[in-house]
Short mmCIF file of the C-alpha atoms (twelve columns), coordinates in Angstrom:
data_MODEL
# 
_entry.id   MODEL 
# 
loop_
_atom_site.group_PDB 
_atom_site.id 
_atom_site.type_symbol 
_atom_site.label_atom_id 
_atom_site.label_alt_id 
_atom_site.label_comp_id 
_atom_site.label_asym_id 
_atom_site.label_seq_id 
_atom_site.Cartn_x 
_atom_site.Cartn_y 
_atom_site.Cartn_z 
_atom_site.pdbx_PDB_model_num 
ATOM 1   C CA . MET A 1   -0.036  0.034   -0.033  1 
ATOM 2   C CA . ALA A 2   1.500   3.409   -1.086  1 
ATOM 3   C CA . ASN A 3   2.150   6.090   1.477   1 
ATOM 4   C CA . GLN A 4   -1.257  7.711   1.458   1 
ATOM 5   C CA . SER A 5   -1.477  11.492  2.881   1 
ATOM 6   C CA . SER A 6   -3.293  12.079  6.289   1 
ATOM 7   C CA . SER A 7   -4.427  15.605  5.021   1 
ATOM 8   C CA . PRO A 8   -8.353  16.148  5.098   1 
ATOM 9   C CA . CYS A 9   -10.157 13.436  3.118   1 
ATOM 10  C CA . PRO A 10  -10.970 14.788  -0.546  1 
ATOM 11  C CA . ILE A 11  -13.853 12.260  -0.959  1 
ATOM 12  C CA . LEU A 12  -17.230 13.152  0.667   1 
ATOM 13  C CA . CYS A 13  -19.057 10.096  -0.450  1 
ATOM 14  C CA . ALA A 14  -18.428 6.690   -2.083  1 
ATOM 15  C CA . SER A 15  -20.911 3.962   -3.086  1 
ATOM 16  C CA . PHE A 16  -20.704 0.563   -5.311  1 
ATOM 17  C CA . ASN A 17  -23.853 -0.080  -7.498  1 
ATOM 18  C CA . GLN A 18  -25.988 -3.092  -6.786  1 
ATOM 19  C CA . ASP A 19  -23.763 -5.583  -8.441  1 
ATOM 20  C CA . ASN A 20  -20.386 -4.106  -7.499  1 
ATOM 21  C CA . SER A 21  -19.321 -3.781  -11.200 1 
ATOM 22  C CA . CYS A 22  -19.160 -0.035  -10.764 1 
ATOM 23  C CA . PHE A 23  -18.531 2.589   -8.086  1 
ATOM 24  C CA . ALA A 24  -19.125 6.201   -7.628  1 
ATOM 25  C CA . ILE A 25  -17.377 9.156   -5.805  1 
ATOM 26  C CA . GLY A 26  -18.375 12.481  -4.761  1 
ATOM 27  C CA . THR A 27  -15.984 15.228  -4.296  1 
ATOM 28  C CA . ARG A 28  -15.725 19.189  -3.598  1 
ATOM 29  C CA . ASN A 29  -15.359 19.536  -7.354  1 
ATOM 30  C CA . GLY A 30  -17.814 17.023  -8.669  1 
ATOM 31  C CA . PHE A 31  -18.606 13.532  -8.729  1 
ATOM 32  C CA . ARG A 32  -16.966 10.380  -10.809 1 
ATOM 33  C CA . ILE A 33  -18.039 6.783   -12.154 1 
ATOM 34  C CA . PHE A 34  -15.549 3.940   -12.446 1 
ATOM 35  C CA . ASP A 35  -15.768 0.494   -13.635 1 
ATOM 36  C CA . THR A 36  -14.701 -1.700  -10.795 1 
ATOM 37  C CA . ILE A 37  -13.020 -4.527  -13.019 1 
ATOM 38  C CA . THR A 38  -11.073 -2.135  -15.076 1 
ATOM 39  C CA . GLY A 39  -10.641 0.724   -12.880 1 
ATOM 40  C CA . LYS A 40  -11.531 2.883   -15.999 1 
ATOM 41  C CA . LEU A 41  -13.070 6.464   -15.213 1 
ATOM 42  C CA . CYS A 42  -16.217 6.120   -17.226 1 
ATOM 43  C CA . TYR A 43  -17.954 9.507   -16.410 1 
ATOM 44  C CA . GLU A 44  -17.504 12.744  -14.565 1 
ATOM 45  C CA . LYS A 45  -19.194 15.786  -13.949 1 
ATOM 46  C CA . ALA A 46  -17.202 19.013  -12.410 1 
ATOM 47  C CA . ILE A 47  -19.992 21.360  -11.286 1 
ATOM 48  C CA . GLY A 48  -19.547 21.386  -7.338  1 
ATOM 49  C CA . ALA A 49  -19.609 19.415  -4.194  1 
ATOM 50  C CA . PHE A 50  -21.791 16.334  -3.873  1 
ATOM 51  C CA . GLY A 51  -22.529 14.348  -0.725  1 
ATOM 52  C CA . ILE A 52  -24.472 11.629  -2.111  1 
ATOM 53  C CA . VAL A 53  -24.059 9.723   -5.613  1 
ATOM 54  C CA . GLU A 54  -26.095 6.514   -6.061  1 
ATOM 55  C CA . MET A 55  -26.051 4.517   -9.235  1 
ATOM 56  C CA . LEU A 56  -28.544 2.128   -10.603 1 
ATOM 57  C CA . PHE A 57  -26.903 -0.824  -11.604 1 
ATOM 58  C CA . SER A 58  -24.959 0.103   -14.778 1 
ATOM 59  C CA . SER A 59  -27.744 2.138   -16.300 1 
ATOM 60  C CA . SER A 60  -27.392 5.951   -16.994 1 
ATOM 61  C CA . LEU A 61  -29.604 6.872   -14.030 1 
ATOM 62  C CA . LEU A 62  -27.892 8.537   -11.046 1 
ATOM 63  C CA . ALA A 63  -29.296 9.786   -7.873  1 
ATOM 64  C CA . ILE A 64  -27.328 12.792  -6.675  1 
ATOM 65  C CA . VAL A 65  -27.441 15.199  -3.743  1 
ATOM 66  C CA . GLY A 66  -25.165 18.435  -3.176  1 
ATOM 67  C CA . ALA A 67  -23.097 19.100  -0.489  1 
ATOM 68  C CA . GLY A 68  -24.482 22.766  0.240   1 
ATOM 69  C CA . ASP A 69  -21.408 24.375  -0.774  1 
ATOM 70  C CA . GLN A 70  -23.515 26.483  -3.138  1 
ATOM 71  C CA . PRO A 71  -27.276 27.340  -3.548  1 
ATOM 72  C CA . SER A 72  -27.785 25.130  -6.844  1 
ATOM 73  C CA . LEU A 73  -26.569 21.960  -4.943  1 
ATOM 74  C CA . SER A 74  -28.688 21.888  -1.914  1 
ATOM 75  C CA . PRO A 75  -28.668 19.112  0.605   1 
ATOM 76  C CA . ARG A 76  -32.416 19.159  0.570   1 
ATOM 77  C CA . ARG A 77  -32.890 18.431  -3.357  1 
ATOM 78  C CA . LEU A 78  -32.444 15.197  -4.750  1 
ATOM 79  C CA . CYS A 79  -31.705 15.120  -8.490  1 
ATOM 80  C CA . LEU A 80  -32.185 12.156  -10.765 1 
ATOM 81  C CA . PHE A 81  -29.338 12.509  -13.341 1 
ATOM 82  C CA . ASN A 82  -28.989 10.949  -16.735 1 
ATOM 83  C CA . THR A 83  -25.455 10.463  -17.477 1 
ATOM 84  C CA . THR A 84  -25.907 9.812   -21.454 1 
ATOM 85  C CA . THR A 85  -27.712 13.218  -21.679 1 
ATOM 86  C CA . GLY A 86  -25.829 15.059  -19.035 1 
ATOM 87  C CA . ALA A 87  -28.911 16.723  -17.853 1 
ATOM 88  C CA . ALA A 88  -31.470 16.356  -14.951 1 
ATOM 89  C CA . LEU A 89  -34.340 14.199  -15.227 1 
ATOM 90  C CA . ARG A 90  -36.500 15.068  -12.033 1 
ATOM 91  C CA . GLU A 91  -35.939 16.658  -8.819  1 
ATOM 92  C CA . LEU A 92  -37.354 16.279  -5.299  1 
ATOM 93  C CA . ASN A 93  -37.007 18.943  -2.625  1 
ATOM 94  C CA . PHE A 94  -37.482 18.175  1.140   1 
ATOM 95  C CA . LEU A 95  -37.533 20.367  4.157   1 
ATOM 96  C CA . THR A 96  -34.598 19.047  5.975   1 
ATOM 97  C CA . SER A 97  -31.205 17.635  4.417   1 
ATOM 98  C CA . ILE A 98  -31.270 14.153  2.526   1 
ATOM 99  C CA . LEU A 99  -28.835 11.831  4.513   1 
ATOM 100 C CA . ALA A 100 -29.164 8.627   2.273   1 
ATOM 101 C CA . VAL A 101 -30.625 7.477   -1.059  1 
ATOM 102 C CA . ARG A 102 -31.032 3.965   -2.250  1 
ATOM 103 C CA . MET A 103 -32.540 2.576   -5.430  1 
ATOM 104 C CA . ASN A 104 -33.306 -0.697  -7.224  1 
ATOM 105 C CA . ARG A 105 -35.369 -1.357  -10.293 1 
ATOM 106 C CA . GLN A 106 -38.650 -0.553  -8.774  1 
ATOM 107 C CA . ARG A 107 -38.302 1.615   -5.739  1 
ATOM 108 C CA . LEU A 108 -36.393 4.835   -4.694  1 
ATOM 109 C CA . ILE A 109 -35.826 5.372   -0.856  1 
ATOM 110 C CA . VAL A 110 -34.906 8.871   0.588   1 
ATOM 111 C CA . ILE A 111 -33.594 8.885   4.161   1 
ATOM 112 C CA . LEU A 112 -33.833 12.101  6.191   1 
ATOM 113 C CA . GLN A 113 -33.290 12.496  9.924   1 
ATOM 114 C CA . ASP A 114 -36.507 11.612  11.164  1 
ATOM 115 C CA . LYS A 115 -38.561 9.982   7.950   1 
ATOM 116 C CA . ALA A 116 -37.914 7.521   5.354   1 
ATOM 117 C CA . TYR A 117 -39.839 8.085   1.987   1 
ATOM 118 C CA . VAL A 118 -40.560 5.270   -0.435  1 
ATOM 119 C CA . TYR A 119 -41.232 6.004   -4.089  1 
ATOM 120 C CA . GLU A 120 -42.097 4.082   -7.152  1 
ATOM 121 C CA . LEU A 121 -38.855 4.761   -9.286  1 
ATOM 122 C CA . ASN A 122 -40.449 5.179   -12.695 1 
ATOM 123 C CA . SER A 123 -43.249 7.591   -11.846 1 
ATOM 124 C CA . LEU A 124 -41.721 8.932   -8.590  1 
ATOM 125 C CA . THR A 125 -45.148 8.613   -7.118  1 
ATOM 126 C CA . ILE A 126 -44.777 8.508   -3.134  1 
ATOM 127 C CA . LEU A 127 -45.893 5.149   -1.864  1 
ATOM 128 C CA . ASP A 128 -45.097 5.338   1.892   1 
ATOM 129 C CA . THR A 129 -43.553 7.559   4.571   1 
ATOM 130 C CA . ILE A 130 -42.029 6.103   7.444   1 
ATOM 131 C CA . ASP A 131 -41.619 7.781   10.533  1 
ATOM 132 C CA . THR A 132 -38.015 6.820   12.260  1 
ATOM 133 C CA . VAL A 133 -36.208 7.509   15.272  1 
ATOM 134 C CA . PRO A 134 -33.574 10.081  15.030  1 
ATOM 135 C CA . ASN A 135 -31.285 8.829   12.383  1 
ATOM 136 C CA . THR A 136 -28.441 11.522  11.905  1 
ATOM 137 C CA . LYS A 137 -26.099 9.415   10.037  1 
ATOM 138 C CA . GLY A 138 -28.906 8.294   7.687   1 
ATOM 139 C CA . LEU A 139 -28.154 4.408   8.391   1 
ATOM 140 C CA . CYS A 140 -30.015 2.140   6.479   1 
ATOM 141 C CA . ALA A 141 -29.858 -1.077  4.287   1 
ATOM 142 C CA . PHE A 142 -31.568 -1.923  1.127   1 
ATOM 143 C CA . SER A 143 -31.878 -4.966  -0.927  1 
ATOM 144 C CA . PRO A 144 -31.102 -4.505  -4.732  1 
ATOM 145 C CA . ILE A 145 -34.170 -6.867  -5.828  1 
ATOM 146 C CA . SER A 146 -37.679 -6.654  -6.132  1 
ATOM 147 C CA . GLU A 147 -38.632 -10.324 -4.762  1 
ATOM 148 C CA . ALA A 148 -37.202 -9.511  -1.374  1 
ATOM 149 C CA . CYS A 149 -37.346 -5.949  -1.228  1 
ATOM 150 C CA . TYR A 150 -36.620 -5.121  2.307   1 
ATOM 151 C CA . LEU A 151 -35.645 -1.660  3.838   1 
ATOM 152 C CA . ALA A 152 -33.588 -1.791  7.226   1 
ATOM 153 C CA . LEU A 153 -33.777 1.215   9.535   1 
ATOM 154 C CA . PRO A 154 -32.593 1.965   13.262  1 
ATOM 155 C CA . ALA A 155 -35.309 1.167   15.627  1 
ATOM 156 C CA . SER A 156 -33.569 2.911   18.480  1 
ATOM 157 C CA . THR A 157 -31.188 5.635   19.372  1 
ATOM 158 C CA . THR A 158 -30.064 3.511   22.660  1 
ATOM 159 C CA . LYS A 159 -29.911 0.036   21.584  1 
ATOM 160 C CA . GLY A 160 -29.048 -1.926  18.462  1 
ATOM 161 C CA . SER A 161 -32.498 -2.810  17.117  1 
ATOM 162 C CA . ALA A 162 -33.377 -2.882  13.306  1 
ATOM 163 C CA . LEU A 163 -36.814 -2.472  11.707  1 
ATOM 164 C CA . LEU A 164 -37.076 -4.280  8.609   1 
ATOM 165 C CA . TYR A 165 -40.010 -3.156  6.130   1 
ATOM 166 C CA . ASN A 166 -41.420 -4.831  3.044   1 
ATOM 167 C CA . VAL A 167 -41.496 -1.844  0.555   1 
ATOM 168 C CA . MET A 168 -43.391 -3.826  -2.000  1 
ATOM 169 C CA . ASP A 169 -46.138 -4.773  0.134   1 
ATOM 170 C CA . HIS A 170 -45.768 -1.608  2.334   1 
ATOM 171 C CA . HIS A 171 -45.635 -3.197  5.846   1 
ATOM 172 C CA . LEU A 172 -43.626 -3.624  8.723   1 
ATOM 173 C CA . HIS A 173 -42.023 -7.297  8.439   1 
ATOM 174 C CA . CYS A 174 -40.023 -7.491  11.782  1 
ATOM 175 C CA . GLU A 175 -37.860 -6.124  14.338  1 
ATOM 176 C CA . ILE A 176 -34.440 -7.524  15.079  1 
ATOM 177 C CA . GLU A 177 -32.835 -6.765  18.530  1 
ATOM 178 C CA . ALA A 178 -29.343 -7.510  17.476  1 
ATOM 179 C CA . HIS A 179 -26.963 -5.432  19.981  1 
ATOM 180 C CA . ARG A 180 -26.913 -3.645  23.238  1 
ATOM 181 C CA . SER A 181 -25.551 -0.527  21.848  1 
ATOM 182 C CA . PRO A 182 -26.683 1.495   19.141  1 
ATOM 183 C CA . LEU A 183 -26.186 0.516   15.457  1 
ATOM 184 C CA . ALA A 184 -23.282 1.659   13.333  1 
ATOM 185 C CA . ALA A 185 -23.748 -0.496  10.052  1 
ATOM 186 C CA . MET A 186 -26.136 -2.655  8.477   1 
ATOM 187 C CA . ALA A 187 -26.078 -4.680  5.207   1 
ATOM 188 C CA . LEU A 188 -28.645 -6.526  3.339   1 
ATOM 189 C CA . SER A 189 -27.487 -9.449  1.153   1 
ATOM 190 C CA . SER A 190 -28.058 -9.305  -2.708  1 
ATOM 191 C CA . ASN A 191 -30.942 -11.746 -2.365  1 
ATOM 192 C CA . GLY A 192 -32.457 -9.842  0.609   1 
ATOM 193 C CA . MET A 193 -32.377 -13.017 2.772   1 
ATOM 194 C CA . TYR A 194 -29.853 -12.051 5.204   1 
ATOM 195 C CA . ILE A 195 -29.083 -8.799  7.146   1 
ATOM 196 C CA . ALA A 196 -25.578 -8.178  8.836   1 
ATOM 197 C CA . THR A 197 -25.375 -5.531  11.666  1 
ATOM 198 C CA . ALA A 198 -22.600 -4.053  13.897  1 
ATOM 199 C CA . SER A 199 -23.104 -1.495  16.947  1 
ATOM 200 C CA . GLU A 200 -21.264 1.386   17.695  1 
ATOM 201 C CA . GLN A 201 -19.054 -0.539  20.101  1 
ATOM 202 C CA . GLY A 202 -17.848 -2.350  17.041  1 
ATOM 203 C CA . THR A 203 -16.715 -5.713  18.603  1 
ATOM 204 C CA . ILE A 204 -19.622 -8.246  17.199  1 
ATOM 205 C CA . ILE A 205 -21.046 -8.510  13.830  1 
ATOM 206 C CA . ARG A 206 -24.095 -10.605 13.875  1 
ATOM 207 C CA . VAL A 207 -26.145 -12.030 10.769  1 
ATOM 208 C CA . TYR A 208 -29.840 -12.713 10.887  1 
ATOM 209 C CA . LEU A 209 -32.252 -14.622 8.397   1 
ATOM 210 C CA . VAL A 210 -34.749 -11.927 7.416   1 
ATOM 211 C CA . SER A 211 -37.683 -14.278 6.944   1 
ATOM 212 C CA . ASP A 212 -38.112 -15.197 10.718  1 
ATOM 213 C CA . ALA A 213 -35.612 -12.683 12.321  1 
ATOM 214 C CA . THR A 214 -33.463 -15.500 13.689  1 
ATOM 215 C CA . GLU A 215 -29.684 -15.220 14.276  1 
ATOM 216 C CA . SER A 216 -27.737 -17.376 11.888  1 
ATOM 217 C CA . TYR A 217 -24.265 -16.133 12.332  1 
ATOM 218 C CA . SER A 218 -22.133 -14.178 15.004  1 
ATOM 219 C CA . PHE A 219 -18.720 -12.949 14.906  1 
ATOM 220 C CA . ARG A 220 -16.364 -11.436 17.107  1 
ATOM 221 C CA . ARG A 221 -14.179 -8.710  15.470  1 
ATOM 222 C CA . GLY A 222 -12.012 -8.034  18.466  1 
ATOM 223 C CA . THR A 223 -11.828 -7.113  22.224  1 
ATOM 224 C CA . TYR A 224 -11.284 -3.349  21.607  1 
ATOM 225 C CA . PRO A 225 -13.928 -1.205  20.158  1 
ATOM 226 C CA . SER A 226 -13.592 0.688   16.796  1 
ATOM 227 C CA . THR A 227 -15.777 2.471   14.426  1 
ATOM 228 C CA . ILE A 228 -17.443 0.320   11.883  1 
ATOM 229 C CA . PHE A 229 -17.102 1.924   8.550   1 
ATOM 230 C CA . SER A 230 -18.757 -0.621  6.235   1 
ATOM 231 C CA . LEU A 231 -20.360 -4.065  6.101   1 
ATOM 232 C CA . SER A 232 -20.757 -5.689  2.796   1 
ATOM 233 C CA . PHE A 233 -21.902 -9.364  1.731   1 
ATOM 234 C CA . GLY A 234 -20.577 -11.089 -1.053  1 
ATOM 235 C CA . PRO A 235 -21.935 -11.406 -4.512  1 
ATOM 236 C CA . SER A 236 -23.755 -14.924 -4.077  1 
ATOM 237 C CA . LYS A 237 -27.527 -15.261 -5.152  1 
ATOM 238 C CA . GLN A 238 -28.065 -17.981 -2.582  1 
ATOM 239 C CA . ILE A 239 -26.888 -18.074 1.030   1 
ATOM 240 C CA . PRO A 240 -24.139 -15.307 1.371   1 
ATOM 241 C CA . ASP A 241 -20.759 -16.617 1.148   1 
ATOM 242 C CA . ILE A 242 -18.323 -13.943 2.453   1 
ATOM 243 C CA . LEU A 243 -18.874 -10.743 4.820   1 
ATOM 244 C CA . ALA A 244 -16.392 -8.102  4.722   1 
ATOM 245 C CA . SER A 245 -16.033 -5.449  7.403   1 
ATOM 246 C CA . SER A 246 -13.769 -2.257  7.280   1 
ATOM 247 C CA . SER A 247 -13.329 0.071   10.393  1 
ATOM 248 C CA . SER A 248 -11.129 2.793   12.085  1 
ATOM 249 C CA . SER A 249 -8.465  0.548   13.109  1 
ATOM 250 C CA . GLY A 250 -7.059  -0.032  9.726   1 
ATOM 251 C CA . SER A 251 -7.640  -3.725  9.338   1 
ATOM 252 C CA . ILE A 252 -10.366 -5.438  7.204   1 
ATOM 253 C CA . HIS A 253 -11.960 -8.254  8.564   1 
ATOM 254 C CA . VAL A 254 -13.344 -11.285 6.390   1 
ATOM 255 C CA . PHE A 255 -15.724 -13.605 7.441   1 
ATOM 256 C CA . ASN A 256 -16.514 -17.105 5.929   1 
ATOM 257 C CA . LEU A 257 -20.420 -17.508 5.869   1 
ATOM 258 C CA . GLY A 258 -20.489 -20.736 3.511   1 
ATOM 259 C CA . LEU A 259 -20.922 -21.533 0.035   1 
ATOM 260 C CA . ALA A 260 -24.560 -22.317 -1.317  1 
ATOM 261 C CA . SER A 261 -23.379 -24.786 -3.735  1 
ATOM 262 C CA . HIS A 262 -21.818 -27.309 -1.512  1 
ATOM 263 C CA . PRO A 263 -23.106 -29.398 1.252   1 
ATOM 264 C CA . ARG A 264 -22.738 -28.631 4.823   1 
ATOM 265 C CA . ILE A 265 -19.421 -29.214 5.918   1 
ATOM 266 C CA . LYS A 266 -18.695 -30.020 9.692   1 
ATOM 267 C CA . ARG A 267 -15.958 -28.402 11.661  1 
ATOM 268 C CA . SER A 268 -13.912 -31.603 12.058  1 
ATOM 269 C CA . SER A 269 -13.398 -31.652 8.169   1 
ATOM 270 C CA . GLY A 270 -10.984 -28.609 8.682   1 
ATOM 271 C CA . PHE A 271 -12.625 -26.224 6.045   1 
ATOM 272 C CA . LEU A 272 -14.918 -23.251 6.585   1 
ATOM 273 C CA . GLY A 273 -16.058 -24.771 10.021  1 
ATOM 274 C CA . SER A 274 -19.910 -25.472 10.309  1 
ATOM 275 C CA . ILE A 275 -21.579 -23.543 7.346   1 
ATOM 276 C CA . ILE A 276 -24.789 -23.409 8.761   1 
ATOM 277 C CA . PRO A 277 -24.591 -23.358 12.624  1 
ATOM 278 C CA . ASP A 278 -26.449 -25.089 15.083  1 
ATOM 279 C CA . ALA A 279 -26.025 -22.694 17.710  1 
ATOM 280 C CA . VAL A 280 -24.330 -19.515 18.369  1 
ATOM 281 C CA . SER A 281 -21.402 -21.198 20.013  1 
ATOM 282 C CA . ASP A 282 -20.613 -22.735 16.743  1 
ATOM 283 C CA . VAL A 283 -20.466 -19.433 14.948  1 
ATOM 284 C CA . LEU A 284 -18.213 -17.985 17.490  1 
ATOM 285 C CA . ASP A 285 -15.359 -20.141 16.374  1 
ATOM 286 C CA . PRO A 286 -12.492 -18.090 15.076  1 
ATOM 287 C CA . ALA A 287 -11.831 -20.378 12.261  1 
ATOM 288 C CA . HIS A 288 -14.470 -18.491 10.355  1 
ATOM 289 C CA . HIS A 289 -12.845 -15.200 10.730  1 
ATOM 290 C CA . HIS A 290 -9.637  -13.726 8.907   1 
ATOM 291 C CA . ILE A 291 -7.889  -10.308 9.267   1 
ATOM 292 C CA . LEU A 292 -6.141  -8.126  6.789   1 
ATOM 293 C CA . HIS A 293 -4.053  -5.950  8.993   1 
ATOM 294 C CA . ASN A 294 -2.948  -2.464  7.849   1 
ATOM 295 C CA . ALA A 295 -5.085  -2.945  4.634   1 
ATOM 296 C CA . VAL A 296 -5.971  0.671   4.921   1 
ATOM 297 C CA . PRO A 297 -4.916  3.615   6.739   1 
ATOM 298 C CA . ALA A 298 -5.954  3.684   10.400  1 
ATOM 299 C CA . GLY A 299 -8.551  6.436   11.023  1 
ATOM 300 C CA . VAL A 300 -9.436  7.131   7.334   1 
ATOM 301 C CA . LYS A 301 -12.793 6.291   6.284   1 
ATOM 302 C CA . SER A 302 -13.175 3.224   3.833   1 
ATOM 303 C CA . TYR A 303 -15.484 1.359   2.149   1 
ATOM 304 C CA . ALA A 304 -14.962 -2.452  1.409   1 
ATOM 305 C CA . VAL A 305 -16.935 -4.870  -0.925  1 
ATOM 306 C CA . ILE A 306 -16.279 -8.325  -2.128  1 
ATOM 307 C CA . SER A 307 -16.640 -8.155  -5.906  1 
ATOM 308 C CA . LYS A 308 -16.139 -11.540 -6.856  1 
ATOM 309 C CA . VAL A 309 -15.983 -15.131 -5.300  1 
ATOM 310 C CA . GLU A 310 -14.744 -18.275 -7.008  1 
ATOM 311 C CA . ASN A 311 -14.814 -21.593 -5.749  1 
ATOM 312 C CA . VAL A 312 -12.379 -24.158 -6.493  1 
ATOM 313 C CA . THR A 313 -13.267 -27.818 -6.690  1 
ATOM 314 C CA . ASP A 314 -11.992 -31.247 -7.298  1 
ATOM 315 C CA . THR A 315 -13.490 -32.349 -10.768 1 
ATOM 316 C CA . SER A 316 -13.804 -35.664 -9.617  1 
ATOM 317 C CA . THR A 317 -15.278 -35.659 -6.360  1 
ATOM 318 C CA . SER A 318 -16.812 -31.956 -6.540  1 
ATOM 319 C CA . GLU A 319 -15.019 -31.565 -3.129  1 
ATOM 320 C CA . LEU A 320 -14.500 -27.975 -2.027  1 
ATOM 321 C CA . LEU A 321 -10.791 -27.283 -2.201  1 
ATOM 322 C CA . ALA A 322 -10.426 -23.321 -1.829  1 
ATOM 323 C CA . CYS A 323 -12.365 -20.014 -2.132  1 
ATOM 324 C CA . ARG A 324 -10.859 -17.385 -4.029  1 
ATOM 325 C CA . ALA A 325 -12.289 -13.535 -3.664  1 
ATOM 326 C CA . THR A 326 -11.718 -10.290 -5.071  1 
ATOM 327 C CA . MET A 327 -12.229 -7.251  -2.537  1 
ATOM 328 C CA . CYS A 328 -12.205 -3.772  -3.592  1 
ATOM 329 C CA . VAL A 329 -11.729 -0.780  -1.363  1 
ATOM 330 C CA . ILE A 330 -12.245 2.860   -1.610  1 
ATOM 331 C CA . THR A 331 -10.443 4.915   1.120   1 
ATOM 332 C CA . TYR A 332 -11.925 8.495   1.676   1 
ATOM 333 C CA . ASN A 333 -8.311  9.968   1.164   1 
ATOM 334 C CA . GLY A 334 -8.715  9.050   -2.665  1 
ATOM 335 C CA . TYR A 335 -7.437  5.586   -3.309  1 
ATOM 336 C CA . PHE A 336 -8.979  2.520   -4.643  1 
ATOM 337 C CA . LEU A 337 -7.286  -0.439  -3.645  1 
ATOM 338 C CA . GLU A 338 -7.939  -4.300  -4.774  1 
ATOM 339 C CA . TYR A 339 -7.067  -7.296  -2.864  1 
ATOM 340 C CA . ASN A 340 -6.852  -10.745 -3.824  1 
ATOM 341 C CA . LEU A 341 -7.822  -13.394 -1.165  1 
ATOM 342 C CA . SER A 342 -7.569  -17.144 -1.098  1 
ATOM 343 C CA . ILE A 343 -8.871  -19.656 1.742   1 
ATOM 344 C CA . ASP A 344 -7.206  -22.834 1.224   1 
ATOM 345 C CA . ALA A 345 -8.550  -26.465 2.436   1 
ATOM 346 C CA . LYS A 346 -6.896  -25.873 5.946   1 
ATOM 347 C CA . ASN A 347 -8.837  -22.483 6.236   1 
ATOM 348 C CA . GLU A 348 -5.836  -20.575 5.714   1 
ATOM 349 C CA . LEU A 349 -6.041  -17.304 4.289   1 
ATOM 350 C CA . SER A 350 -3.602  -15.664 1.917   1 
ATOM 351 C CA . TRP A 351 -3.895  -12.160 0.514   1 
ATOM 352 C CA . ALA A 352 -2.167  -9.652  -1.411  1 
ATOM 353 C CA . LEU A 353 -2.655  -6.118  -3.136  1 
ATOM 354 C CA . GLY A 354 -3.604  -6.693  -6.384  1 
ATOM 355 C CA . ARG A 355 -4.247  -3.111  -7.419  1 
ATOM 356 C CA . GLU A 356 -3.856  0.496   -6.182  1 
ATOM 357 C CA . PHE A 357 -4.315  3.980   -7.573  1 
ATOM 358 C CA . ASN A 358 -5.541  7.450   -7.104  1 
ATOM 359 C CA . LEU A 359 -9.018  8.009   -7.699  1 
ATOM 360 C CA . LEU A 360 -8.507  11.673  -8.135  1 
ATOM 361 C CA . THR A 361 -5.838  11.536  -10.890 1 
ATOM 362 C CA . VAL A 362 -7.665  9.372   -13.270 1 
ATOM 363 C CA . THR A 363 -8.548  10.895  -16.591 1 
ATOM 364 C CA . LEU A 364 -11.184 9.812   -18.990 1 
ATOM 365 C CA . ASP A 365 -8.582  9.093   -21.741 1 
ATOM 366 C CA . LYS A 366 -6.191  6.762   -19.633 1 
ATOM 367 C CA . PHE A 367 -6.393  3.577   -17.538 1 
ATOM 368 C CA . PRO A 368 -5.284  3.871   -14.002 1 
ATOM 369 C CA . SER A 369 -1.638  2.947   -13.359 1 
ATOM 370 C CA . SER A 370 -0.957  1.151   -10.251 1 
# 
């Protein structure tokens, strides 16, 4: 990892699209869209500071919100922007600042400090207004598919409870009491089946089955508290395979959740432990937990996602031999990092930095150089 300056972070926001194939950053000067696989800068607009930039898969539609540095980029105005034409399609104005925006192909979610608005994406018809507890960080999680379209919001300011709403059928699905201290991060799996939570204490990550709100996995990140910056599931469309978490410590934690295409492997097999645990004591097994020490600068906000997972099997027996993954990280001091991970049959992790480049110096006519 290159020597990264500790000066004030130039990136105001960062987000990956729903399948992690592209990502966006907002800066004081504008916003930029990148291809995750190649690192190529696909689009940029230098018109002022942006605090929210959200993509809809790989389409030309963006949801953007200004950072308030100038009147035309109010943090209370949401703009749906077309990157093909370079023009605004629609605008929505609110009485207070927009803290988060999420989209899938049918729904648009807007998070304010004490409300969440649910819109039909195509017509921008408002479908529901959800009153929330004070949510100053705009904490939420949203599933990218319509079949299990859940929105997760904090249920309390004093403990780590989450409310899950079905935003297709417009009803409260369940409440999950996950932690004793307030929530700091949440993530829904790509199929909407699982939700991961972390509290402000930052020592335990829990994963729940959304359908019946039961705890499926629980991992201890460490003894000392740290600020959780991001939680992200791997791209599996079935049972989630890997969960990644970045924090203020500078280390990135990777948790094995199992591989849906393979039968349950008992802990005695020595690989991945118990894939579907019988009890919480099973999932606290540290064999599920791997740490990439000093993967990012300590204290610098970062966003880590698993962009690709590949299972290596014995062709004759279909026995699982290894799990290989690609993890992409955006650091808010302006860098993109790509790590190559491999977990072998002995459940040992090896990892290496594959690429690193400065997000602010890449130009439209050139590929980034590591």
